mmCIF file of C-alpha atoms in Angstrom:
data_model
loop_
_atom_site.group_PDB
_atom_site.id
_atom_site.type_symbol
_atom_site.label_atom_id
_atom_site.label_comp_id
_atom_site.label_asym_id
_atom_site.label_seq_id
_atom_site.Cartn_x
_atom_site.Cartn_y
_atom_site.Cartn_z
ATOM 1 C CA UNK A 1 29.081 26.264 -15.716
ATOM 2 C CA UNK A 2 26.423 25.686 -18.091
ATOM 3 C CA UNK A 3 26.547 22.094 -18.094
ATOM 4 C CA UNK A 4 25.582 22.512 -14.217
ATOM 5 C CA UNK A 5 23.155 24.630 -14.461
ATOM 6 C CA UNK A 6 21.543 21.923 -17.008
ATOM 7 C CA UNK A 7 21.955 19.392 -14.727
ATOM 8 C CA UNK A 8 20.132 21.253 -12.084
ATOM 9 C CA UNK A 9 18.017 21.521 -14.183
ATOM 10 C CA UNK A 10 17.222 18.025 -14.664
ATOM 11 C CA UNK A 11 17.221 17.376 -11.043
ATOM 12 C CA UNK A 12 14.770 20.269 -10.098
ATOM 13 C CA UNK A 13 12.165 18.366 -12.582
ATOM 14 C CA UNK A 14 12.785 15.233 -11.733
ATOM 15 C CA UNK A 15 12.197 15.979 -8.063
ATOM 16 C CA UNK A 16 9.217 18.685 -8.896
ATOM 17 C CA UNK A 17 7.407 15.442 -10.733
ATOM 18 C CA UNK A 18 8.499 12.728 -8.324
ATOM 19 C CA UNK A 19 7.265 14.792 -5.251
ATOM 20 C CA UNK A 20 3.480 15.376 -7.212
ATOM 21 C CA UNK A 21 3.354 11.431 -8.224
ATOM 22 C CA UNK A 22 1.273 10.522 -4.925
ATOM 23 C CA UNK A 23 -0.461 13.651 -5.461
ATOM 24 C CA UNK A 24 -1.265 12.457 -8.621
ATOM 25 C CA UNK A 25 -2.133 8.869 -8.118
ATOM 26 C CA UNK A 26 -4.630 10.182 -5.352
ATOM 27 C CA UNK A 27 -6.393 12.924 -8.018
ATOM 28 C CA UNK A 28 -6.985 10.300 -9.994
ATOM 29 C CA UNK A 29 -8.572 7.784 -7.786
ATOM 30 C CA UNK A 30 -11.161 10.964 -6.461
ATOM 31 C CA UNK A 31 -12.028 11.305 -10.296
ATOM 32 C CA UNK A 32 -12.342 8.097 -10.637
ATOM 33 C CA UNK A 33 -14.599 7.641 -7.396
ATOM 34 C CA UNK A 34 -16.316 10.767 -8.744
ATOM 35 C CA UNK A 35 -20.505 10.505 -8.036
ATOM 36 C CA UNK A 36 -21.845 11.185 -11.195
ATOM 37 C CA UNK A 37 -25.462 10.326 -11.408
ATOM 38 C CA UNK A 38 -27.638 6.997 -10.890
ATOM 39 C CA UNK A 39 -25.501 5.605 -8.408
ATOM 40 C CA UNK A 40 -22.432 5.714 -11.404
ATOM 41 C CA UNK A 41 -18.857 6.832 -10.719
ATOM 42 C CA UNK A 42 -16.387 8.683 -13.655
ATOM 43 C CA UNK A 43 -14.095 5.938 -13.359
ATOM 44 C CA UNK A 44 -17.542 4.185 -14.625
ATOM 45 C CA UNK A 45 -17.923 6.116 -17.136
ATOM 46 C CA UNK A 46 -14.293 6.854 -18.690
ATOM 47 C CA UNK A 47 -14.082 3.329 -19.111
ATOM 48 C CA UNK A 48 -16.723 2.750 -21.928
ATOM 49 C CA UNK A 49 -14.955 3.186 -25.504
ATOM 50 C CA UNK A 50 -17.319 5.078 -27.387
ATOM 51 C CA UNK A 51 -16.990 7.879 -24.960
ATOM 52 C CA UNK A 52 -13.682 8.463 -24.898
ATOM 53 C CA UNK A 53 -13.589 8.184 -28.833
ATOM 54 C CA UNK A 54 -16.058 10.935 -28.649
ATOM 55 C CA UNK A 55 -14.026 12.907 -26.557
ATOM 56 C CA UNK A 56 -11.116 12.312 -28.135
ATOM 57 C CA UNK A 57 -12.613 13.309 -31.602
ATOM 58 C CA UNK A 58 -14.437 16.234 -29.570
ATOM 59 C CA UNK A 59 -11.032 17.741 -27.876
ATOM 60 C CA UNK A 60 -9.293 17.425 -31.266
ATOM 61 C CA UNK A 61 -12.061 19.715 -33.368
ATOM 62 C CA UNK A 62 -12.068 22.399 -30.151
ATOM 63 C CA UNK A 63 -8.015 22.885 -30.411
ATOM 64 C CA UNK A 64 -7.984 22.535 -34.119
ATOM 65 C CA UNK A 65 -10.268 25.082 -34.788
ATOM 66 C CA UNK A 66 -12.623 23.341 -36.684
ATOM 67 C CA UNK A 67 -16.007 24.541 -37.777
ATOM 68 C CA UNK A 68 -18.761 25.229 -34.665
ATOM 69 C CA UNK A 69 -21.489 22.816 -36.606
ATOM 70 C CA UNK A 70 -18.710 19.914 -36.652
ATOM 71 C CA UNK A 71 -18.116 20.809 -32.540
ATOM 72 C CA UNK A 72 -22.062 21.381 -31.934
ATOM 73 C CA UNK A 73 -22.434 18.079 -33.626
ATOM 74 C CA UNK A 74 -20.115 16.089 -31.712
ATOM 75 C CA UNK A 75 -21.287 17.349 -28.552
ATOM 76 C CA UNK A 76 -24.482 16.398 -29.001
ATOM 77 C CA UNK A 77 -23.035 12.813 -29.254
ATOM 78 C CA UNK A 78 -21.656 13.208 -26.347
ATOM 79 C CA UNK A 79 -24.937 14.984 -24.556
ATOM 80 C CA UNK A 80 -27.102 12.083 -26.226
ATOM 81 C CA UNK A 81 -24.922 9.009 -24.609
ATOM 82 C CA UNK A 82 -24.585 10.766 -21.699
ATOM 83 C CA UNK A 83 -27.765 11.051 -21.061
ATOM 84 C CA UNK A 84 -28.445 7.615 -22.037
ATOM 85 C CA UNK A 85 -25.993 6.071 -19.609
ATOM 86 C CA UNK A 86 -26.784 8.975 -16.467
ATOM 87 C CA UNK A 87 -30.412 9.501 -17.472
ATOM 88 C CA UNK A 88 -29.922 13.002 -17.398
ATOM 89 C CA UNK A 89 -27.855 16.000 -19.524
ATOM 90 C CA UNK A 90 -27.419 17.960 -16.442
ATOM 91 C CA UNK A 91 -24.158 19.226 -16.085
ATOM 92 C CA UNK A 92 -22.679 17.149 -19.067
ATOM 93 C CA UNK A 93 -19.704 19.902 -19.912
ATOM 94 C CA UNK A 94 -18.770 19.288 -15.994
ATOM 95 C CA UNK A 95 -18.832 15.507 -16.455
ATOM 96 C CA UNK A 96 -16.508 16.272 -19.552
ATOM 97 C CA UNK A 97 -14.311 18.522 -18.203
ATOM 98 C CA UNK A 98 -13.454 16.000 -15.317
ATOM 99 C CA UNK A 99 -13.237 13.229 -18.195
ATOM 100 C CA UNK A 100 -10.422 15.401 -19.980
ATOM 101 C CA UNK A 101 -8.619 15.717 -16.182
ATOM 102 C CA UNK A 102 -8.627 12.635 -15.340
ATOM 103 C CA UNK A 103 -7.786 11.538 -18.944
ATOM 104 C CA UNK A 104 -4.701 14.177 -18.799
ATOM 105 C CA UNK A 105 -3.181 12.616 -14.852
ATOM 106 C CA UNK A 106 -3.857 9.374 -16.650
ATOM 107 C CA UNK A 107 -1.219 10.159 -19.370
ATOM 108 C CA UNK A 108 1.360 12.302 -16.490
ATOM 109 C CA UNK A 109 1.440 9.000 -14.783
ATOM 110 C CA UNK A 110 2.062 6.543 -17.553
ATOM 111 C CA UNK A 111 5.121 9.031 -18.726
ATOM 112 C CA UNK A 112 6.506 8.684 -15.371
ATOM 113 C CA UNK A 113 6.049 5.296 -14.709
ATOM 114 C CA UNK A 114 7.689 4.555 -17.845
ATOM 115 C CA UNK A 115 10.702 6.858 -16.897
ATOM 116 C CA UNK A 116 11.111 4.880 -13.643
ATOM 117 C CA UNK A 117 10.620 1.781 -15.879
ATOM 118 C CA UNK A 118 13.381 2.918 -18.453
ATOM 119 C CA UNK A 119 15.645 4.085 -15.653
ATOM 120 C CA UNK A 120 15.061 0.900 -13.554
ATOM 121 C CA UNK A 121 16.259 -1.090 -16.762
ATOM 122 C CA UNK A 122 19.543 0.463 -16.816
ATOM 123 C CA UNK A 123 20.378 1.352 -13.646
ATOM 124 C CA UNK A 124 18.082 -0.715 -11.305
ATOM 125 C CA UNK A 125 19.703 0.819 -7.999
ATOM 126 C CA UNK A 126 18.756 4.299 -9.299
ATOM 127 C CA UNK A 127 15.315 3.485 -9.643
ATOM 128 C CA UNK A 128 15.130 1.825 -6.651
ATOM 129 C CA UNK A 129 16.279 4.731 -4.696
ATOM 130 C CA UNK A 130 14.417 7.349 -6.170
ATOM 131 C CA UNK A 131 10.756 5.159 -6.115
ATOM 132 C CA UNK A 132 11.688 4.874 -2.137
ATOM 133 C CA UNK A 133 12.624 8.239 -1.337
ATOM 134 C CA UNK A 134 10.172 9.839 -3.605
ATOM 135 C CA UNK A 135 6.886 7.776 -4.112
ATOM 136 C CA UNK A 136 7.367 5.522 -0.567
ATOM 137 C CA UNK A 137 8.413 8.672 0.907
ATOM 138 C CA UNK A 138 11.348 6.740 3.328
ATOM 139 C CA UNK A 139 14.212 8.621 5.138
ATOM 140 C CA UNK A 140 17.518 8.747 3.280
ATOM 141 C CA UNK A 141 19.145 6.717 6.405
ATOM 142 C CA UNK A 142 16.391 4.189 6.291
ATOM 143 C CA UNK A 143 17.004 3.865 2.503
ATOM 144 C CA UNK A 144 20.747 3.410 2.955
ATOM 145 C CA UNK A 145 20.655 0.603 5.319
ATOM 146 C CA UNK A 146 18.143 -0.938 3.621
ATOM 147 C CA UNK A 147 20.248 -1.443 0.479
ATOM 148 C CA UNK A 148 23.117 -1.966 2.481
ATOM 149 C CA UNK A 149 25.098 0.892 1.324
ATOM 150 C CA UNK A 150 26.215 4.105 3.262
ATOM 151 C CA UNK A 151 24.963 7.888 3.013
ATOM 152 C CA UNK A 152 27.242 9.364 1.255
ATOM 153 C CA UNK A 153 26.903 6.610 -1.437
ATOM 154 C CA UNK A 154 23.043 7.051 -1.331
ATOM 155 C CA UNK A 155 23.030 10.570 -1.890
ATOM 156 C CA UNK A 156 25.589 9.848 -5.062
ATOM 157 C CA UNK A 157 23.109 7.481 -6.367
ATOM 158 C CA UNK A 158 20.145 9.912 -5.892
ATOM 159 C CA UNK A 159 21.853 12.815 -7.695
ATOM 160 C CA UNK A 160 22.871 10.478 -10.342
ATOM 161 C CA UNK A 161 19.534 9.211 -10.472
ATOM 162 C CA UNK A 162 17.550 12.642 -10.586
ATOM 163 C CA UNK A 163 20.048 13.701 -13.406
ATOM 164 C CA UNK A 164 19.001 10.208 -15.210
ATOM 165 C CA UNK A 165 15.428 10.601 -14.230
ATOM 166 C CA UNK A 166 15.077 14.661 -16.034
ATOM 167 C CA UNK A 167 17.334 13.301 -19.277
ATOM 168 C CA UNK A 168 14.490 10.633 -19.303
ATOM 169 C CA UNK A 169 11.640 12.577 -18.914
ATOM 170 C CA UNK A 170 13.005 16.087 -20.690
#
């Protein structure tokens, strides 16, 4: 009994985060489309190095605790390129707090890509299934004649799959 209820388990997340990956993908590309200021776009922006290593070093002092002067300090780094690159400080914390979401969806998406990549390795028809059903959002009957197989074998595969997919990503 319990070892079905953990395997439920699995399946619920691997569904709950295959079902939010387009969601995902499409948060990200609105962040990254963001208008910022000047004409520039946070995708723009996130991309140059010293201001993610500011914001890196920046998120680290807030959730460590760390002294206000060190966190006033490093802020002002941030405020002072900022304002270099946009020509302005207004709304900097906003500009930052979009940074850290789009930084965070980056990160979702690269664990579940590399799920699907570590599942696809091993079991390349599970992967397959799951990335069409889930991400390319195809009927199961379309998916089964596709890869030539019948229902009842695809929904085998995709239970066996979700259960591979939530060890993977647990």
């Amino acid at each position: 009994m319990m070892m079905l209820n953990l395997e439920q388990n699995y399946e619920k997340m691997a569904i709950d985060q295959l079902r939010g990956y387009k969601r995902l993908v499409g948060r990200i590309k609105m962040l990254e489309k963001y208008p910022v200021s000047g004409g520039m776009r946070l995708g723009t922006i996130v991309q140059d190095g010293q201001l993610q290593d500011l914001h890196r070093q920046w998120r680290k002092l807030a959730t460590s605790g760390a002294d206000q002067e060190a966190l006033r300090s490093t802020e002002a780094k941030i405020k002072a390129l900022l304002e270099g690159q946009l020509g302005t400080s207004d709304g900097y914390q906003g500009i930052l707090a979009r940074v850290s979401e789009l930084e965070e969806l980056g990160r979702q998406k690269e664990q579940m890509e590399q799920a699907m990549d570590a599942l696809d390795d091993f079991k390349h028809e599970y992967a397959q299934v799951l990335k069409l059903l889930y991400v390319d959002g195809n009927e199961p009957h379309d998916i089964a004649c596709d890869l030539g197989i019948s229902l009842s074998t695809f929904y085998g595969w995709r239970r066996k799959a979700l259960k591979e997919y939530g060890i993977l990503i647990s």
